[in-house]
Coordinates of C-alpha atoms in Angstrom, one line a residue:
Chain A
X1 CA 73.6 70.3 100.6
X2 CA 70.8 71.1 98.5
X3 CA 69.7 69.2 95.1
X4 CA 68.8 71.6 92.3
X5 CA 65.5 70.0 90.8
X6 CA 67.0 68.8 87.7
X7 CA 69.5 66.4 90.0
X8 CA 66.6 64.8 92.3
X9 CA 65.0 64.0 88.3
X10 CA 68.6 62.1 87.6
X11 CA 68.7 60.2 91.2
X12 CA 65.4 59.1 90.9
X13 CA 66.0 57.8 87.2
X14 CA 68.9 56.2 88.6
X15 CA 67.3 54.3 91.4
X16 CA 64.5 53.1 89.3
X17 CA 66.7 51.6 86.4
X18 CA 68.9 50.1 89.2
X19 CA 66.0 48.2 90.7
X20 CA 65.0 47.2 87.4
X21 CA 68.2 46.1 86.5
X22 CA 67.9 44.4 89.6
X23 CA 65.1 42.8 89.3
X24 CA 66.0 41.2 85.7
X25 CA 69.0 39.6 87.9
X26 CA 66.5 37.3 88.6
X27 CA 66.3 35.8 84.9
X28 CA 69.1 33.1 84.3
X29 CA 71.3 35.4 81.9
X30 CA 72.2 37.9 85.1
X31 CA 74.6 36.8 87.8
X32 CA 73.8 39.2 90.3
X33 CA 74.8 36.8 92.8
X34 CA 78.9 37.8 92.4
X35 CA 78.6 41.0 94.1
X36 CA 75.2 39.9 96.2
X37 CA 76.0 41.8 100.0
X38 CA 73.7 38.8 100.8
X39 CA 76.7 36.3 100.2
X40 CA 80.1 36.4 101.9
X41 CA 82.3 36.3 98.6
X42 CA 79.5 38.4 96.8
X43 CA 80.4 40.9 99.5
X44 CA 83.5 40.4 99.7
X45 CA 83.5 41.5 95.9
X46 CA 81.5 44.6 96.2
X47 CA 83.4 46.1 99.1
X48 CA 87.2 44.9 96.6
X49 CA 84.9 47.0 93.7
X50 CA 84.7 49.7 96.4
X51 CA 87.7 49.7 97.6
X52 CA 89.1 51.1 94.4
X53 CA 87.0 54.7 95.3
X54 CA 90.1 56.0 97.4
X55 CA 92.4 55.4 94.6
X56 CA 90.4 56.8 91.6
X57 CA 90.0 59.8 94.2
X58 CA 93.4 60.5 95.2
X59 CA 94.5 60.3 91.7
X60 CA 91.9 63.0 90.4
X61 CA 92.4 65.8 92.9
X62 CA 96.0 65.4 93.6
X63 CA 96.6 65.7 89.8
X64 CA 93.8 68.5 89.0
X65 CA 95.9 70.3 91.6
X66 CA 98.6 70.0 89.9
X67 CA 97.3 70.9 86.9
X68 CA 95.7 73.9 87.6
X69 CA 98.7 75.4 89.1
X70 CA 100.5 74.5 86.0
X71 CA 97.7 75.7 83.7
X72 CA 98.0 79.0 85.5
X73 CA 101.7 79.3 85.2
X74 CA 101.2 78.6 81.4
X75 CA 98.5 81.0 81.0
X76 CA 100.2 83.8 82.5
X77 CA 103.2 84.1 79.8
X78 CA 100.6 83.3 76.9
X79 CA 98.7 86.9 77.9
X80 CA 101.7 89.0 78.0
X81 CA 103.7 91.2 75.0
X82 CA 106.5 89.5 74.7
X83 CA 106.6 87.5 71.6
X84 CA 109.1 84.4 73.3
X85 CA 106.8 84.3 75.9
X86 CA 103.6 83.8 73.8
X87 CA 105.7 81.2 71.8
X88 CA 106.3 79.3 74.9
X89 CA 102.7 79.4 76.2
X90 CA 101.7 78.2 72.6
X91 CA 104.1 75.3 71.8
X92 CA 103.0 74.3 75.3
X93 CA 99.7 74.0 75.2
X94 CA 99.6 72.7 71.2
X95 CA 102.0 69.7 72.0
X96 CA 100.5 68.6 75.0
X97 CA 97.0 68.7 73.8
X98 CA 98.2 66.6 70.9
X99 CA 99.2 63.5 72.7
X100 CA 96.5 61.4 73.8
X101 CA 95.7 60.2 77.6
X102 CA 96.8 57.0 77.5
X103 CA 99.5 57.3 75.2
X104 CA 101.0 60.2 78.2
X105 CA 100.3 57.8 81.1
X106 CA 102.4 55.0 78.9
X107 CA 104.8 56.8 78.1
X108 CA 105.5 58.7 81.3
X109 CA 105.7 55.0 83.1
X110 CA 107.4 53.3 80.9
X111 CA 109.4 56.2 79.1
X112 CA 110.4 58.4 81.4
X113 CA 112.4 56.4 83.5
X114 CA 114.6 55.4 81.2
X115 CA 115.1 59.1 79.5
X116 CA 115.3 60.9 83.4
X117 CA 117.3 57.7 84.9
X118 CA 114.6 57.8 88.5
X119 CA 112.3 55.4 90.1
X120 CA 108.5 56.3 89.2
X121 CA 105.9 54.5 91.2
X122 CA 101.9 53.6 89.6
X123 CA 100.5 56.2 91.3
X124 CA 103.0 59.3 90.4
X125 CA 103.5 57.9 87.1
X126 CA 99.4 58.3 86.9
X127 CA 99.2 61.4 88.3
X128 CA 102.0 63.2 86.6
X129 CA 100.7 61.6 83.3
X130 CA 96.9 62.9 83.6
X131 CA 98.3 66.7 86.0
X132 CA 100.8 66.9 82.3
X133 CA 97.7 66.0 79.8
X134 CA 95.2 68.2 82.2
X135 CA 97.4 71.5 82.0
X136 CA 97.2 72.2 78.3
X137 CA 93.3 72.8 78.9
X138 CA 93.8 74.6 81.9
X139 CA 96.1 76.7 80.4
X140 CA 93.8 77.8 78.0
X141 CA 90.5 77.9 80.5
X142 CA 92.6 80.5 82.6
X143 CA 93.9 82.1 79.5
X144 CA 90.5 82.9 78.1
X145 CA 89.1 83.3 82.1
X146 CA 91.6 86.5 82.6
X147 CA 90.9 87.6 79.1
X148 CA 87.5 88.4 79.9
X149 CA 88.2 90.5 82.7
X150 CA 87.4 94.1 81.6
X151 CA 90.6 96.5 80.9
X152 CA 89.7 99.0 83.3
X153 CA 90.2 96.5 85.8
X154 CA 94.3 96.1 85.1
X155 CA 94.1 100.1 84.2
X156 CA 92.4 101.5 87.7
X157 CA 94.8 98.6 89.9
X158 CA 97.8 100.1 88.1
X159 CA 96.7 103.6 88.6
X160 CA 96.9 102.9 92.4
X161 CA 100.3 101.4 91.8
X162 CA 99.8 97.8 92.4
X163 CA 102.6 96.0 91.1
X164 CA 101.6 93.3 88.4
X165 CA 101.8 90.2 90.7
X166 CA 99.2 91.9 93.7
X167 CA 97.3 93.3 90.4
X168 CA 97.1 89.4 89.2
X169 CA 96.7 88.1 93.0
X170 CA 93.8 90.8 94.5
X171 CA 92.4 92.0 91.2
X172 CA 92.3 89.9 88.2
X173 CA 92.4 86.1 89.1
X174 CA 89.7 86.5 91.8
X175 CA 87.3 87.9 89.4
X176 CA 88.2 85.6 86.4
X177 CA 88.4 82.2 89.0
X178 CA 84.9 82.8 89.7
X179 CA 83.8 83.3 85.9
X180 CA 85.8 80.0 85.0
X181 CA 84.6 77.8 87.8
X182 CA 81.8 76.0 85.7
X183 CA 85.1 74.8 83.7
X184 CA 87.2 73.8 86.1
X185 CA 84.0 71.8 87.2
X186 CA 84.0 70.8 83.8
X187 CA 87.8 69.1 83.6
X188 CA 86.9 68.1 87.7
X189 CA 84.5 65.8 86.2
X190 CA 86.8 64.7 83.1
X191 CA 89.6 63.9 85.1
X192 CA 87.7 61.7 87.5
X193 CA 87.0 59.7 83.9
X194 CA 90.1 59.7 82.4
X195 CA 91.6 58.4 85.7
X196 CA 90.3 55.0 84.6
X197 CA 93.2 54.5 82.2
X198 CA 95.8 54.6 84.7
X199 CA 94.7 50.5 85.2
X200 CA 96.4 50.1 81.9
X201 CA 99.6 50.6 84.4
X202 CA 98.1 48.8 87.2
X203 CA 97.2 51.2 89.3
X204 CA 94.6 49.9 91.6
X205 CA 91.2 52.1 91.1
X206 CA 88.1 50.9 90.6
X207 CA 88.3 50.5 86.5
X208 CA 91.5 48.0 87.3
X209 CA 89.8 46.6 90.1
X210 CA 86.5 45.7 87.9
X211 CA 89.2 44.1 85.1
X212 CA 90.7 41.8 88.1
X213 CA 87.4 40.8 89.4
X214 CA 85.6 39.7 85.5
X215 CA 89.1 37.9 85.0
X216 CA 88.4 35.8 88.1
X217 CA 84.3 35.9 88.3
X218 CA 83.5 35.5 84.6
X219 CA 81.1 38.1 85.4
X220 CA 81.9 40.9 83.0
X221 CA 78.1 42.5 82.5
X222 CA 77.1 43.1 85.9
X223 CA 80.9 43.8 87.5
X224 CA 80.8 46.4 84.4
X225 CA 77.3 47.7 85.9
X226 CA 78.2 48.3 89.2
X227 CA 81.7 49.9 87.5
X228 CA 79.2 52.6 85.6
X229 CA 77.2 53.2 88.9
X230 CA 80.3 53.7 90.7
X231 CA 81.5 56.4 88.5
X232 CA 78.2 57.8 88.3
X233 CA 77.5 58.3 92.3
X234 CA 80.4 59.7 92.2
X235 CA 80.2 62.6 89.6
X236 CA 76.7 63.6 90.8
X237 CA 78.2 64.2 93.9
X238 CA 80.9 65.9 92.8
X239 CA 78.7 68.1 89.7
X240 CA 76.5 69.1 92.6
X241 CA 79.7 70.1 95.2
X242 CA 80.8 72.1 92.0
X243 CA 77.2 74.1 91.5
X244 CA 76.9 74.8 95.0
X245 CA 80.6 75.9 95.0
X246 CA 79.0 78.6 92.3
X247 CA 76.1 79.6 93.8
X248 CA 77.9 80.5 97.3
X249 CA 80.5 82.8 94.8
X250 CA 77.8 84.5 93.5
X251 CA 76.6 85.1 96.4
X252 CA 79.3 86.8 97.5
X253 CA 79.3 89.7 95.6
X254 CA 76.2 90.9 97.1
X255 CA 74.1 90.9 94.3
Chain B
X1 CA 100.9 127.5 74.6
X2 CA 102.9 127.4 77.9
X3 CA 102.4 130.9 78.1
X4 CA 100.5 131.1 81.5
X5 CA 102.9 128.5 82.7
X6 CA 105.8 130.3 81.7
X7 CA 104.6 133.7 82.8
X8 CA 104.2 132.1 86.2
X9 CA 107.8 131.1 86.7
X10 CA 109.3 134.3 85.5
X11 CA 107.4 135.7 88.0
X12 CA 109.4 133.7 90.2
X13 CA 106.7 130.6 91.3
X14 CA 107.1 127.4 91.5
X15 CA 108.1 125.1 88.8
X16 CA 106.0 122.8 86.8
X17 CA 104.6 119.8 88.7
X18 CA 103.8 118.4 85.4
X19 CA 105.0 119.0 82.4
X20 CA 104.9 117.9 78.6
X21 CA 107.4 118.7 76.0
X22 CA 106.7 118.1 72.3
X23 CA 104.9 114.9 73.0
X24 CA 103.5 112.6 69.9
X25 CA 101.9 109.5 70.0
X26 CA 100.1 106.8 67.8
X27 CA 98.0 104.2 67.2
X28 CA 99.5 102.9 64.2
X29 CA 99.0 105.2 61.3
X30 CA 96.6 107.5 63.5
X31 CA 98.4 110.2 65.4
X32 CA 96.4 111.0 68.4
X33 CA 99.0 113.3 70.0
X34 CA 100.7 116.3 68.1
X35 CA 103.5 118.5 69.7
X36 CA 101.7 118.2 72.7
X37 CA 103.4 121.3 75.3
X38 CA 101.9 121.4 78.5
X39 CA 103.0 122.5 82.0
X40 CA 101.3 122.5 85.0
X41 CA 102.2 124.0 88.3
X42 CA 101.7 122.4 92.0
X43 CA 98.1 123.2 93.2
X44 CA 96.5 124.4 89.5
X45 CA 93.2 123.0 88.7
X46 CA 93.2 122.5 84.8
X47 CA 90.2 121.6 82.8
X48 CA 90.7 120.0 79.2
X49 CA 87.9 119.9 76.9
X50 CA 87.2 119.6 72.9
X51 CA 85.1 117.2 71.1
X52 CA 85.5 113.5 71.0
X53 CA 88.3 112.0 69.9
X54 CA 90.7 114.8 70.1
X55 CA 93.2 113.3 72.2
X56 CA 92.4 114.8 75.9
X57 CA 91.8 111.5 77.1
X58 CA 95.0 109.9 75.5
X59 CA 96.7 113.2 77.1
X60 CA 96.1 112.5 80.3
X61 CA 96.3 108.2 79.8
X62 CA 100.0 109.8 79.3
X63 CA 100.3 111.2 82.4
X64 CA 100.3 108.3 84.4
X65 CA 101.6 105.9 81.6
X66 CA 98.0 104.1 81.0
X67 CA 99.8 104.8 77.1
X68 CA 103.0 105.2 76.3
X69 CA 104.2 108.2 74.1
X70 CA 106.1 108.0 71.3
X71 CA 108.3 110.9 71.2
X72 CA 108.7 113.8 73.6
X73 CA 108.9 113.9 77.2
X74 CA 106.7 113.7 80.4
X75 CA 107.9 114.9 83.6
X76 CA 105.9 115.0 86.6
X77 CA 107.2 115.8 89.9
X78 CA 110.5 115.9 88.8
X79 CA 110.5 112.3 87.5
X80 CA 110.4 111.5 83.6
X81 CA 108.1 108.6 82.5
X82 CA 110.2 106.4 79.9
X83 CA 110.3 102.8 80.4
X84 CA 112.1 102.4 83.4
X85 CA 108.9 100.0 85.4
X86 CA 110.2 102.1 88.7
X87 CA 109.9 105.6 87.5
X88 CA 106.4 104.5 86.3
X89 CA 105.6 103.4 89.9
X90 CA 107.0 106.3 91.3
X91 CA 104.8 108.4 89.2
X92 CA 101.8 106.3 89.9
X93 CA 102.1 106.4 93.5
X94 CA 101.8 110.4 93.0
X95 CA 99.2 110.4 90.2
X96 CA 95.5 109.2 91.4
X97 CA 93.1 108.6 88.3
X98 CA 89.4 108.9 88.0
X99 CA 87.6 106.7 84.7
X100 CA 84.5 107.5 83.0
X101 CA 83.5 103.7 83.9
X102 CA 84.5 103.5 87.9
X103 CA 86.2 100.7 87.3
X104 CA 86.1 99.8 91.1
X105 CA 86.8 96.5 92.0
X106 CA 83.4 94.4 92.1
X107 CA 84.7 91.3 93.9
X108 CA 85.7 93.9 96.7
X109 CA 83.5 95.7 99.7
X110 CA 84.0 99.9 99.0
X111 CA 86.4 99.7 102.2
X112 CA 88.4 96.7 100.4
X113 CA 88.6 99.0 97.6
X114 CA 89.9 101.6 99.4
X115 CA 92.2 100.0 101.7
X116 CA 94.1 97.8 98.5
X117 CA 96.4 100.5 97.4
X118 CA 97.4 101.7 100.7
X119 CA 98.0 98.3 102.0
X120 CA 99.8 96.8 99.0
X121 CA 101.7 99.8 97.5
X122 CA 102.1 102.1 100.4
X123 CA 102.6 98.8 102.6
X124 CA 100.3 99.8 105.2
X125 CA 98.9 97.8 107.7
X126 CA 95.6 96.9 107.9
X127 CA 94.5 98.8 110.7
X128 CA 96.6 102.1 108.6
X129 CA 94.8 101.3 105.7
X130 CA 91.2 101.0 107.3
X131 CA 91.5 104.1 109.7
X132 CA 92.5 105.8 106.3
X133 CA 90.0 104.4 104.1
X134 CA 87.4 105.6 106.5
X135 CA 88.7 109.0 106.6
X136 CA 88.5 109.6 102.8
X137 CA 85.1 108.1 102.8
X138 CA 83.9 110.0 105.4
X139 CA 85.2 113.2 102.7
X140 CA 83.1 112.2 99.9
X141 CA 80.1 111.8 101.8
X142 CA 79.4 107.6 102.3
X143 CA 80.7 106.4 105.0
X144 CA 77.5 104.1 105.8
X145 CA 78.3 102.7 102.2
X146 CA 81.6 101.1 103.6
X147 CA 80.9 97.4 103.2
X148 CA 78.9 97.1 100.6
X149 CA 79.7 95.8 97.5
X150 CA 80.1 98.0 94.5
X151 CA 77.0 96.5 92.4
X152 CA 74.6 97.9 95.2
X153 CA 75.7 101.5 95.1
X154 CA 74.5 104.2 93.0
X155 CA 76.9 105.6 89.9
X156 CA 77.2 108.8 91.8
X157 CA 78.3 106.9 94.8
X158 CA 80.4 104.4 92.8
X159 CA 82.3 107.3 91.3
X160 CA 82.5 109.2 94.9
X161 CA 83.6 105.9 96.0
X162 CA 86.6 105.6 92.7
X163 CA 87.5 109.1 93.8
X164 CA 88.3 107.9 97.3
X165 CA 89.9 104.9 96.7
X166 CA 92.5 107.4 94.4
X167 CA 92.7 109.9 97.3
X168 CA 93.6 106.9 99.8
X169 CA 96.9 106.9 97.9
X170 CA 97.5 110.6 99.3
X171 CA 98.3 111.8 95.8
X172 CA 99.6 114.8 94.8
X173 CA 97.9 115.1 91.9
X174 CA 94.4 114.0 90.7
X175 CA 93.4 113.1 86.9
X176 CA 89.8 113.4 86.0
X177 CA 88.7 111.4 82.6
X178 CA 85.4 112.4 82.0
X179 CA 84.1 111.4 85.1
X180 CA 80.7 112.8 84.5
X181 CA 80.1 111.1 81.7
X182 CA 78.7 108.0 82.4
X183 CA 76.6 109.6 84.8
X184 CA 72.6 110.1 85.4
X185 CA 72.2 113.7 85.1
X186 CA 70.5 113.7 89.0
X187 CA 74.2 112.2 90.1
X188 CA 76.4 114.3 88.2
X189 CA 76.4 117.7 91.0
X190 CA 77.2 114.9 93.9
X191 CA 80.4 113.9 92.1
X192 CA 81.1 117.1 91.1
X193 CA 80.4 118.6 94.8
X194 CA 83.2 116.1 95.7
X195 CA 85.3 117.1 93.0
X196 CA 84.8 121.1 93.8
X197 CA 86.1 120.4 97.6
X198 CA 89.0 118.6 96.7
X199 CA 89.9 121.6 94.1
X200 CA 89.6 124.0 97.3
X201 CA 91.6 121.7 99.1
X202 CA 94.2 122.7 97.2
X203 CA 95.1 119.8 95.0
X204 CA 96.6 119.6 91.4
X205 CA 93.9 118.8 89.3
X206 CA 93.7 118.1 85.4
X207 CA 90.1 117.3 84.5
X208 CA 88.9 116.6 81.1
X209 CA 84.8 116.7 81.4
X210 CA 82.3 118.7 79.5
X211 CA 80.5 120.5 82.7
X212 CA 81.4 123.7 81.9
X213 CA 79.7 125.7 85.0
X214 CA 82.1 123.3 87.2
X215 CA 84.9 124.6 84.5
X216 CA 84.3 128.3 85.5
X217 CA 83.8 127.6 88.8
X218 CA 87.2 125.6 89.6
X219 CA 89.5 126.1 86.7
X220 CA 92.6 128.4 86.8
X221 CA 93.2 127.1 83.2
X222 CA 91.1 126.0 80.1
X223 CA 92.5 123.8 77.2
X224 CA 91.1 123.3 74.3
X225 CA 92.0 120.6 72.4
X226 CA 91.3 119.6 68.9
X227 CA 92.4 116.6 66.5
X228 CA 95.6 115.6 68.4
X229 CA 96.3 119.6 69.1
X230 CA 96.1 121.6 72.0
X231 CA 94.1 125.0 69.9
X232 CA 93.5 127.0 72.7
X233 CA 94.7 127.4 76.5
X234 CA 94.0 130.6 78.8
X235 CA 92.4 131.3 82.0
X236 CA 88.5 130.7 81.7
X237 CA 87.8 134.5 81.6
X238 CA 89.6 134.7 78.7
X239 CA 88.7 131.4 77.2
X240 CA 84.7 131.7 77.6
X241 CA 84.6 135.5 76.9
X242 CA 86.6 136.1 74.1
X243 CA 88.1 132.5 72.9
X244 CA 90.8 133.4 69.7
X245 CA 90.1 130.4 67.2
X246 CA 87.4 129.5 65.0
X247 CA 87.3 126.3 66.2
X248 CA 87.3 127.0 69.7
X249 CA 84.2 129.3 69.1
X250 CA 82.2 126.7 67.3
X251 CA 82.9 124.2 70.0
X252 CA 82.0 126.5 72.8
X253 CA 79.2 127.7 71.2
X254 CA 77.7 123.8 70.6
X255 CA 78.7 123.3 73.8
X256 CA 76.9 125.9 75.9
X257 CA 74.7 126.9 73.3
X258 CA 71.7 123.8 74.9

């Protein structure tokens, strides 16, 4: 995969304030030595920091999944005539957007439960909670996504009879998926974030996994550090999947 | 106004494929269709013109329920539009449309385009649809254009391109919206070349466009239409020699008179 310019600038920044950072570990007010690879319980600490990648992971794209195909099935009623409909799509989108992150994923564990009567594990709890939260936005990403799609589009699809769904299937989401991609990149990134309040309920990713180890190691500075470079790694990576995702769309269309 | 159409099925023709009786429509307060009467009969080539926003374009939006009327009735090939979504289909399935803008599907290769109605509407297979495809490509002149994208083709060719992907639908008639319009003058004749063969072809045509030598060439009937109103309708011997309104005159004589 190719790095645009601007990305091998923010890796090499990176690297340099990490050595630097390093470096100053030397002084007596770092600690550097908890999560030294050089020591067996440093490195057993890194590799438990780690460790929490899979779960911070799992939770993000199973719930941005989820949330994009309910976004899209919120959208849809929100674009059409009938009044009800548009009602629906707004209430929708206005209530969920109004509850906070964390207040969702506390509520949806703890809550829930009790109101639905069933068993809700960390991980579903989390990913229903930030897939529920996510939706609202996506909702209104597609919304404004098939808006933008020229008339004439919907108008020369029905004028070779295409029903609406093989309209919205061939025609329309194709075209406006590609427009709204740097968005979808956009909450991609966000989710990956906001995944970090799930350790509130326990859930073992790497923010929870940072808390258990500065409870333990009295460490909090530089188990904190390597939290921030952990999230960071990760984003670029995933930013850079997302432009490259773009540029091979683009691509596509010939010109 | 439904003279001609009238004099035709007294003398024992066919009946109208399509036909309009006392339609009105509007957009809000405007009324951009008045007591529109219209008939037209299987294989006539009709040409609408009159200055811009007369209502020839929201006439033949009608036609294939791009608008909905207001009051009045629509019947074409023996179905009548209302709001029943599967006598709208069925009309659409017999109706092709040509737009001033194309509007061909950019994400799709010109043979995509083509094959996407039969395949989906007509439920074709894909092998159907692409034997087909090729076939009406091959009649407007591009089949080496096949799989490119539309964004790489000329307007001429993007239009002769729109008019195929219409024909692959094997419709029984054809509806023109200025498809000139948006054209560079050195691309207009190749659309209107392809436009000319289908007439001879024997297809229903209504065309509204401003090319008036294609007009005399093709048309067995001029309309002239005028705030909402259709003025004027006769054969185009009639129409361009000795045209019976005022307004009709003016028009004609703005029209051709460059």
């Amino acid at each position: 995969m190719r790095l645009a310019g601007h990305y091998r600038t923010l890796v090499k920044m990176l690297a340099v304030s990490l050595i630097a950072v390093l470096l100053s570990g030397c002084s007596s007010n770092w600690g550097w030595y908890v999560v030294s690879p050089m020591t067996k319980s440093g490195m057993n600490n890194l590799l438990f920091l780690i460790g929490g990648l899979k779960y911070t992971l799992l939770l993000s794209v199973t719930a941005i999944m989820i949330s994009v195909v309910v976004g899209l099935l919120v959208a849809l009623p929100g674009l059409s005539e009938n009044r009800a409909l548009k009602l629906f799509n707004r209430t929708y989108v206005e209530c969920i957007r109004a509850i906070p992150i964390l207040v969702m994923i506390l509520w949806v564990y703890y809550g829930l439960p009790q109101i639905a009567d069933i068993q809700i594990g960390v991980f579903w709890a989390g990913v229903l909670a930030l897939a529920l939260s996510d939706s609202a936005f996506q909702a209104e990403i597609f919304r404004a996504g098939i808006q933008s799609i020229h008339r004439g589009q919907y108008e020369a699809a029905r004028s070779i009879s295409l029903s609406y769904t093989d309209t919205m299937r061939f025609i329309i989401l194709p075209q406006a998926i590609k427009r709204i991609l740097p968005a979808l990149g956009n909450q991609l990134v966000y989710m990956l974030k906001m995944s970090s309040l799930v350790s509130v309920i326990g859930m073992q990713e790497l923010t929870r996994r940072a808390n258990e180890l500065v409870v333990t190691e009295y460490r909090s500075l530089e188990i904190y550090t390597i939290l921030i470079v952990e999230y960071l790694v990760l984003i670029l990576i995933v930013s850079a999947g997302v432009r490259w995702l773009e540029r091979r769309m683009r691509t596509d269309e010939g010109s | 106004m439904t003279d001609l159409a009238s004099d035709a099925r007294s003398a024992g023709r066919t009946a109208p494929i399509i036909e309009l009786i006392g339609v009105n429509k509007w957009f809000d307060d405007f009324q951009a269709l008045k007591d529109i009467n219209l008939a037209v009969l299987p294989g006539e080539k009709l040409v609408v013109c009159g200055p811009s926003g007369s209502g020839k374009s929201t006439m033949i939006r009608c036609i294939n329920r791009l608008e909905r009327h207001q009051s009045g009735r629509i019947i074409v090939d023996g179905t009548e539009l209302d709001d029943d979504e599967k006598n709208i289909r069925t009309v659409r399935q017999e109706v092709g449309m040509v737009f001033q803008q194309f509007n061909l599907f950019p994400h799709l290769t010109v043979l995509e385009n083509l094959m996407i109605g039969p395949q989906r509407a007509r439920k074709m297979t894909k092998a159907q649809a692409r034997e087909r495809a090729e076939l009406y490509l091959e009649r407007v002149h591009i089949p080496e254009q096949a799989d490119k994208y539309p964004s790489q083709l000329s307007g001429g060719q993007q239009q002769r391109v729109a008019i195929a992907r219409s024909l692959c639908m094997e419709p029984r008639i054809m509806l023109f919206d200025e498809p000139t319009s948006a054209l560079d003058p050195e691309m207009i004749s190749e659309v209107l070349d392809v436009m000319t063969e289908l007439a001879e072809s024997g297809m229903t045509m209504v065309c509204v466009t401003h090319e008036m030598g294609f007009a005399k060439r093709v048309a067995d009937t001029m309309v002239f239409m005028d705030a909402g109103e259709i003025v004027e309708s006769a054969d185009p011997e009639t129409f361009f020699g000795n045209p019976r309104t005022d307004r009709c005159q003016r028009f004609l004589q703005q029209i051709l008179g460059h």
